Amino acid sequence: MNEHAERFTHLRPLLFTIAYEITGSATESDDVLQESYLRWAEVDLSTVTDTKAYVARLVTRQALNALRARTRRREDYVGPWLPEPLLTAADPAADVLLAESVSMAMLVVLETLGPDERAVFVLREVFGFTHDEIAATLGKSAAATRQMAHRAREHVQARRKRFEPADSQVSVEVTTQFFVAAATGDLDGLMAVLAPDVVWTADSDGKASAARRPVSGALPVARLILGLLRKGGPDGRGEPATYNSAPALMLYLGDQLEGIVTVEVVDGRITNFYAMRNPDKLAAVTVPRSIGR
């Protein structure tokens, strides 16, 4: 392995996480890293004083290009758009900030930021890059970057009242109760673990049967879940997994993966289900990813 490859490989978990948090797509992030490496391989290493900052700048710029291109394609998307589920370890080095930063709930909030603000928030709040480093990446002044960081932080905090994930043990206990209740068709058991204002959001792009609008309320969501599992018949099953550093359910019909449902737990109740049903976004979801910062 040459020195270019060695340095890049060492930083790959961090670089992948930057790309994923900016694009919301694991497959696009792979493409971003490939393109960034090709550019990195041409760099004269004697001119590089800080490898991490240099390659992070390359990856951020490529990720922003991918994000802007996708934003232009989103106009014809059918129904809600959700980030691509990310298969992660159950306990990503016990890094709560990292876990929250790749949570489906956080990524959904990041989708409401403009591309530059999203990049600034990710680089500053999650990875701790300086305003000067971020300014150089975006081609803006440090003062402008500070203003963007402040706006982005306020925007995110207004929508994410907490910037730390729920207690992992509580999440496991609540989701275990949910899995048992769902598997046995126990409506009362489901109602016991759902927040009154729980929301089910499904992404299908019209390519699979799924609610075209978010479904709200404990009873409607509980009935939707039981109906979904009944619809699968004897060949349908759900398997627990960990996606985006949170409990999730893999839905199968026979051997065919039909969906990934990520669960968000707040104050001991499930507040959100994020259901990925778009087959295009399920193509690579069984590939485990290393994240880092």
Tab-separated table of C-alpha atoms in Angstrom:
chain	number	residue	atom	x	y	z
A	1	MET	CA	0.000	0.000	0.000
A	2	ASN	CA	1.474	3.371	-0.984
A	3	GLU	CA	1.488	6.380	1.303
A	4	HIS	CA	-1.514	8.029	-0.358
A	5	ALA	CA	-3.620	4.902	0.160
A	6	GLU	CA	-2.309	4.399	3.690
A	7	ARG	CA	-3.265	7.886	4.853
A	8	PHE	CA	-6.671	7.742	3.163
A	9	THR	CA	-7.506	4.276	4.508
A	10	HIS	CA	-6.607	5.336	8.044
A	11	LEU	CA	-9.128	8.190	7.825
A	12	ARG	CA	-11.789	6.306	5.864
A	13	PRO	CA	-14.343	5.834	8.719
A	14	LEU	CA	-14.266	9.590	9.415
A	15	LEU	CA	-14.383	10.487	5.718
A	16	PHE	CA	-17.281	8.138	5.061
A	17	THR	CA	-19.195	9.617	8.000
A	18	ILE	CA	-18.662	13.176	6.750
A	19	ALA	CA	-19.933	12.191	3.300
A	20	TYR	CA	-22.911	10.282	4.706
A	21	GLU	CA	-23.998	13.078	7.040
A	22	ILE	CA	-23.839	15.586	4.176
A	23	THR	CA	-25.542	13.392	1.530
A	24	GLY	CA	-27.749	11.077	3.601
A	25	SER	CA	-26.805	8.252	1.248
A	26	ALA	CA	-24.333	5.438	1.904
A	27	THR	CA	-24.072	4.494	-1.777
A	28	GLU	CA	-23.460	8.116	-2.807
A	29	SER	CA	-20.883	8.371	-0.013
A	30	ASP	CA	-18.981	5.425	-1.484
A	31	ASP	CA	-18.899	7.251	-4.823
A	32	VAL	CA	-17.796	10.462	-3.083
A	33	LEU	CA	-14.898	8.671	-1.397
A	34	GLN	CA	-13.839	7.013	-4.645
A	35	GLU	CA	-13.799	10.324	-6.511
A	36	SER	CA	-12.036	12.044	-3.606
A	37	TYR	CA	-9.336	9.367	-3.506
A	38	LEU	CA	-8.629	9.770	-7.212
A	39	ARG	CA	-8.013	13.465	-6.575
A	40	TRP	CA	-5.980	12.733	-3.436
A	41	ALA	CA	-3.769	10.263	-5.313
A	42	GLU	CA	-2.582	13.124	-7.564
A	43	VAL	CA	-1.550	15.372	-4.654
A	44	ASP	CA	2.118	16.032	-3.885
A	45	LEU	CA	2.309	14.880	-0.258
A	46	SER	CA	5.214	17.221	0.469
A	47	THR	CA	2.741	20.109	0.152
A	48	VAL	CA	0.266	18.662	2.690
A	49	THR	CA	0.717	19.866	6.271
A	50	ASP	CA	-2.519	18.388	7.694
A	51	THR	CA	-3.756	15.216	5.975
A	52	LYS	CA	-7.055	15.055	7.874
A	53	ALA	CA	-8.043	18.635	7.013
A	54	TYR	CA	-6.916	18.218	3.398
A	55	VAL	CA	-8.816	15.037	2.581
A	56	ALA	CA	-11.851	16.169	4.604
A	57	ARG	CA	-11.930	19.246	2.356
A	58	LEU	CA	-11.844	17.039	-0.760
A	59	VAL	CA	-14.617	14.796	0.562
A	60	THR	CA	-16.807	17.700	1.687
A	61	ARG	CA	-16.635	19.360	-1.724
A	62	GLN	CA	-17.484	16.125	-3.531
A	63	ALA	CA	-20.311	15.399	-1.067
A	64	LEU	CA	-21.770	18.874	-1.653
A	65	ASN	CA	-21.640	18.307	-5.409
A	66	ALA	CA	-23.542	15.028	-4.948
A	67	LEU	CA	-26.071	16.661	-2.600
A	68	ARG	CA	-26.786	19.540	-4.981
A	69	ALA	CA	-27.209	17.154	-7.925
A	70	ARG	CA	-29.640	15.022	-5.920
A	71	THR	CA	-31.594	18.056	-4.757
A	72	ARG	CA	-32.282	18.886	-8.388
A	73	ARG	CA	-33.560	15.322	-8.971
A	74	ARG	CA	-35.811	15.331	-5.894
A	75	GLU	CA	-38.603	17.366	-7.492
A	76	ASP	CA	-40.308	14.284	-8.967
A	77	TYR	CA	-39.897	12.072	-5.899
A	78	VAL	CA	-43.140	10.370	-4.806
A	79	GLY	CA	-43.978	10.736	-1.094
A	80	PRO	CA	-41.590	11.467	1.787
A	81	TRP	CA	-37.827	11.278	1.236
A	82	LEU	CA	-35.740	9.585	3.936
A	83	PRO	CA	-31.983	9.054	4.214
A	84	GLU	CA	-30.608	5.670	3.169
A	85	PRO	CA	-30.423	3.337	6.208
A	86	LEU	CA	-26.904	2.699	7.476
A	87	LEU	CA	-25.957	-0.685	8.971
A	88	THR	CA	-23.830	0.165	12.001
A	89	ALA	CA	-22.448	-1.596	15.050
A	90	ALA	CA	-24.779	-1.847	18.051
A	91	ASP	CA	-22.370	0.254	20.117
A	92	PRO	CA	-20.185	2.512	17.928
A	93	ALA	CA	-17.390	2.905	20.482
A	94	ALA	CA	-19.946	4.335	22.938
A	95	ASP	CA	-19.578	7.704	21.190
A	96	VAL	CA	-22.974	9.280	21.909
A	97	LEU	CA	-22.342	12.365	19.767
A	98	LEU	CA	-21.385	10.186	16.805
A	99	ALA	CA	-24.427	7.947	17.344
A	100	GLU	CA	-26.779	10.933	17.450
A	101	SER	CA	-25.164	12.544	14.417
A	102	VAL	CA	-25.969	9.527	12.204
A	103	SER	CA	-29.403	8.880	13.724
A	104	MET	CA	-32.278	8.911	11.274
A	105	ALA	CA	-33.947	11.681	13.286
A	106	MET	CA	-30.885	13.938	13.043
A	107	LEU	CA	-30.409	13.246	9.341
A	108	VAL	CA	-34.055	14.111	8.678
A	109	VAL	CA	-33.461	17.478	10.400
A	110	LEU	CA	-30.248	18.037	8.405
A	111	GLU	CA	-32.333	17.602	5.240
A	112	THR	CA	-34.080	20.892	6.118
A	113	LEU	CA	-30.794	22.839	5.941
A	114	GLY	CA	-29.291	24.285	2.778
A	115	PRO	CA	-26.262	22.361	1.442
A	116	ASP	CA	-23.610	24.793	2.743
A	117	GLU	CA	-25.254	25.144	6.164
A	118	ARG	CA	-25.511	21.372	6.405
A	119	ALA	CA	-21.812	20.974	5.656
A	120	VAL	CA	-20.885	23.687	8.165
A	121	PHE	CA	-22.995	22.088	10.897
A	122	VAL	CA	-21.550	18.626	10.286
A	123	LEU	CA	-17.926	19.776	10.112
A	124	ARG	CA	-18.177	22.093	13.124
A	125	GLU	CA	-20.588	20.409	15.538
A	126	VAL	CA	-19.772	16.769	14.872
A	127	PHE	CA	-16.144	16.752	13.771
A	128	GLY	CA	-14.810	19.891	15.451
A	129	PHE	CA	-13.147	21.526	12.459
A	130	THR	CA	-12.243	25.184	12.956
A	131	HIS	CA	-14.131	28.006	11.275
A	132	ASP	CA	-10.983	28.794	9.275
A	133	GLU	CA	-10.741	25.195	8.017
A	134	ILE	CA	-14.432	25.154	7.077
A	135	ALA	CA	-14.121	28.548	5.374
A	136	ALA	CA	-11.269	27.231	3.233
A	137	THR	CA	-13.359	24.183	2.323
A	138	LEU	CA	-16.379	26.227	1.223
A	139	GLY	CA	-14.488	29.128	-0.280
A	140	LYS	CA	-16.091	31.611	2.129
A	141	SER	CA	-14.795	33.972	4.810
A	142	ALA	CA	-14.415	32.758	8.395
A	143	ALA	CA	-16.957	35.408	9.477
A	144	ALA	CA	-19.541	34.110	7.004
A	145	THR	CA	-18.851	30.557	8.162
A	146	ARG	CA	-19.409	31.541	11.798
A	147	GLN	CA	-22.772	33.077	10.913
A	148	MET	CA	-23.789	29.964	9.000
A	149	ALA	CA	-22.715	27.757	11.889
A	150	HIS	CA	-24.777	29.818	14.334
A	151	ARG	CA	-27.878	29.694	12.112
A	152	ALA	CA	-27.517	25.988	11.461
A	153	ARG	CA	-27.025	25.197	15.159
A	154	GLU	CA	-30.133	27.171	16.137
A	155	HIS	CA	-32.140	25.531	13.367
A	156	VAL	CA	-31.124	22.026	14.438
A	157	GLN	CA	-31.580	22.646	18.153
A	158	ALA	CA	-35.089	24.008	17.554
A	159	ARG	CA	-36.021	20.717	15.914
A	160	ARG	CA	-33.877	18.393	18.041
A	161	LYS	CA	-34.625	19.422	21.599
A	162	ARG	CA	-31.800	17.217	22.775
A	163	PHE	CA	-28.445	16.544	21.175
A	164	GLU	CA	-27.855	13.178	22.743
A	165	PRO	CA	-29.493	9.833	22.066
A	166	ALA	CA	-31.858	8.131	24.502
A	167	ASP	CA	-30.323	5.760	27.015
A	168	SER	CA	-29.319	2.759	24.910
A	169	GLN	CA	-30.513	0.225	27.488
A	170	VAL	CA	-33.944	1.853	27.675
A	171	SER	CA	-34.134	1.906	23.869
A	172	VAL	CA	-33.314	-1.801	23.717
A	173	GLU	CA	-35.942	-2.659	26.361
A	174	VAL	CA	-38.661	-0.569	24.692
A	175	THR	CA	-37.950	-1.888	21.207
A	176	THR	CA	-37.814	-5.474	22.504
A	177	GLN	CA	-41.317	-4.975	23.935
A	178	PHE	CA	-42.358	-3.522	20.590
A	179	PHE	CA	-40.957	-6.465	18.610
A	180	VAL	CA	-42.764	-8.980	20.844
A	181	ALA	CA	-46.074	-7.091	20.662
A	182	ALA	CA	-45.822	-6.673	16.875
A	183	ALA	CA	-44.911	-10.329	16.294
A	184	THR	CA	-47.833	-11.580	18.418
A	185	GLY	CA	-50.382	-9.104	17.092
A	186	ASP	CA	-50.797	-7.551	20.555
A	187	LEU	CA	-52.487	-4.175	19.974
A	188	ASP	CA	-52.503	-3.255	23.680
A	189	GLY	CA	-48.845	-4.190	23.950
A	190	LEU	CA	-48.022	-1.927	21.023
A	191	MET	CA	-50.026	0.955	22.466
A	192	ALA	CA	-48.052	0.650	25.723
A	193	VAL	CA	-44.742	1.454	24.024
A	194	LEU	CA	-45.906	4.109	21.557
A	195	ALA	CA	-45.898	7.828	22.355
A	196	PRO	CA	-49.374	9.388	21.905
A	197	ASP	CA	-48.064	11.521	19.021
A	198	VAL	CA	-45.876	8.831	17.426
A	199	VAL	CA	-45.278	9.312	13.686
A	200	TRP	CA	-44.735	6.681	10.984
A	201	THR	CA	-42.885	8.015	7.918
A	202	ALA	CA	-42.345	5.758	4.913
A	203	ASP	CA	-40.119	6.283	1.880
A	204	SER	CA	-41.048	4.307	-1.230
A	205	ASP	CA	-40.874	6.738	-4.196
A	206	GLY	CA	-44.046	4.968	-5.345
A	207	LYS	CA	-42.035	1.784	-6.052
A	208	ALA	CA	-43.484	-0.243	-3.155
A	209	SER	CA	-46.711	-0.182	-1.186
A	210	ALA	CA	-46.321	2.402	1.563
A	211	ALA	CA	-48.188	5.331	3.087
A	212	ARG	CA	-47.632	8.361	0.854
A	213	ARG	CA	-47.984	10.711	3.837
A	214	PRO	CA	-46.764	10.398	7.443
A	215	VAL	CA	-49.242	8.640	9.777
A	216	SER	CA	-49.642	10.173	13.258
A	217	GLY	CA	-51.103	8.919	16.551
A	218	ALA	CA	-50.593	5.755	18.590
A	219	LEU	CA	-53.710	3.877	17.470
A	220	PRO	CA	-53.407	4.577	13.712
A	221	VAL	CA	-49.690	3.690	13.790
A	222	ALA	CA	-50.290	0.511	15.820
A	223	ARG	CA	-52.968	-0.620	13.379
A	224	LEU	CA	-50.712	0.185	10.414
A	225	ILE	CA	-47.897	-1.937	11.890
A	226	LEU	CA	-50.141	-4.917	12.599
A	227	GLY	CA	-51.686	-4.635	9.142
A	228	LEU	CA	-48.249	-4.514	7.547
A	229	LEU	CA	-47.144	-7.679	9.338
A	230	ARG	CA	-50.404	-9.496	8.584
A	231	LYS	CA	-50.066	-8.563	4.938
A	232	GLY	CA	-46.846	-10.533	4.773
A	233	GLY	CA	-48.743	-13.699	5.708
A	234	PRO	CA	-46.843	-16.823	6.779
A	235	ASP	CA	-43.851	-15.830	4.626
A	236	GLY	CA	-43.497	-12.425	6.288
A	237	ARG	CA	-41.159	-11.890	9.205
A	238	GLY	CA	-39.280	-9.163	11.021
A	239	GLU	CA	-35.718	-9.423	12.322
A	240	PRO	CA	-34.207	-6.982	14.838
A	241	ALA	CA	-31.065	-5.129	13.741
A	242	THR	CA	-29.116	-1.929	14.384
A	243	TYR	CA	-29.270	0.798	11.769
A	244	ASN	CA	-28.046	4.377	12.183
A	245	SER	CA	-26.899	3.428	15.692
A	246	ALA	CA	-30.513	2.756	16.706
A	247	PRO	CA	-32.790	-0.289	16.996
A	248	ALA	CA	-34.396	-1.295	13.720
A	249	LEU	CA	-36.560	-3.992	12.174
A	250	MET	CA	-35.669	-5.747	8.915
A	251	LEU	CA	-38.861	-6.788	7.097
A	252	TYR	CA	-38.702	-9.898	4.922
A	253	LEU	CA	-41.145	-11.639	2.614
A	254	GLY	CA	-39.594	-15.046	2.170
A	255	ASP	CA	-35.920	-14.344	1.449
A	256	GLN	CA	-36.645	-10.924	-0.048
A	257	LEU	CA	-35.797	-7.867	2.047
A	258	GLU	CA	-38.863	-5.622	1.844
A	259	GLY	CA	-37.914	-2.815	4.181
A	260	ILE	CA	-35.923	-1.378	7.064
A	261	VAL	CA	-37.833	0.321	9.874
A	262	THR	CA	-35.691	2.444	12.202
A	263	VAL	CA	-37.077	3.275	15.639
A	264	GLU	CA	-36.580	6.432	17.709
A	265	VAL	CA	-37.167	6.273	21.463
A	266	VAL	CA	-37.636	9.360	23.650
A	267	ASP	CA	-38.523	9.244	27.362
A	268	GLY	CA	-39.226	5.521	27.261
A	269	ARG	CA	-41.685	5.623	24.357
A	270	ILE	CA	-41.327	5.200	20.603
A	271	THR	CA	-41.825	8.617	18.996
A	272	ASN	CA	-40.888	7.915	15.378
A	273	PHE	CA	-40.712	5.081	12.897
A	274	TYR	CA	-38.712	5.674	9.717
A	275	ALA	CA	-39.667	3.003	7.193
A	276	MET	CA	-37.493	2.545	4.111
A	277	ARG	CA	-39.426	0.725	1.380
A	278	ASN	CA	-37.749	2.173	-1.722
A	279	PRO	CA	-35.955	-0.813	-3.332
A	280	ASP	CA	-33.296	1.519	-4.773
A	281	LYS	CA	-32.293	2.548	-1.246
A	282	LEU	CA	-32.381	-1.049	0.031
A	283	ALA	CA	-29.885	-2.366	-2.519
A	284	ALA	CA	-26.814	-1.947	-0.278
A	285	VAL	CA	-28.311	-1.802	3.228
A	286	THR	CA	-26.886	-5.167	4.296
A	287	VAL	CA	-23.309	-3.902	3.869
A	288	PRO	CA	-21.919	-2.992	7.328
A	289	ARG	CA	-20.238	0.419	7.559
A	290	SER	CA	-17.502	1.743	9.807
A	291	ILE	CA	-18.186	5.225	11.101
A	292	GLY	CA	-15.886	7.464	13.074
A	293	ARG	CA	-14.789	10.956	13.945
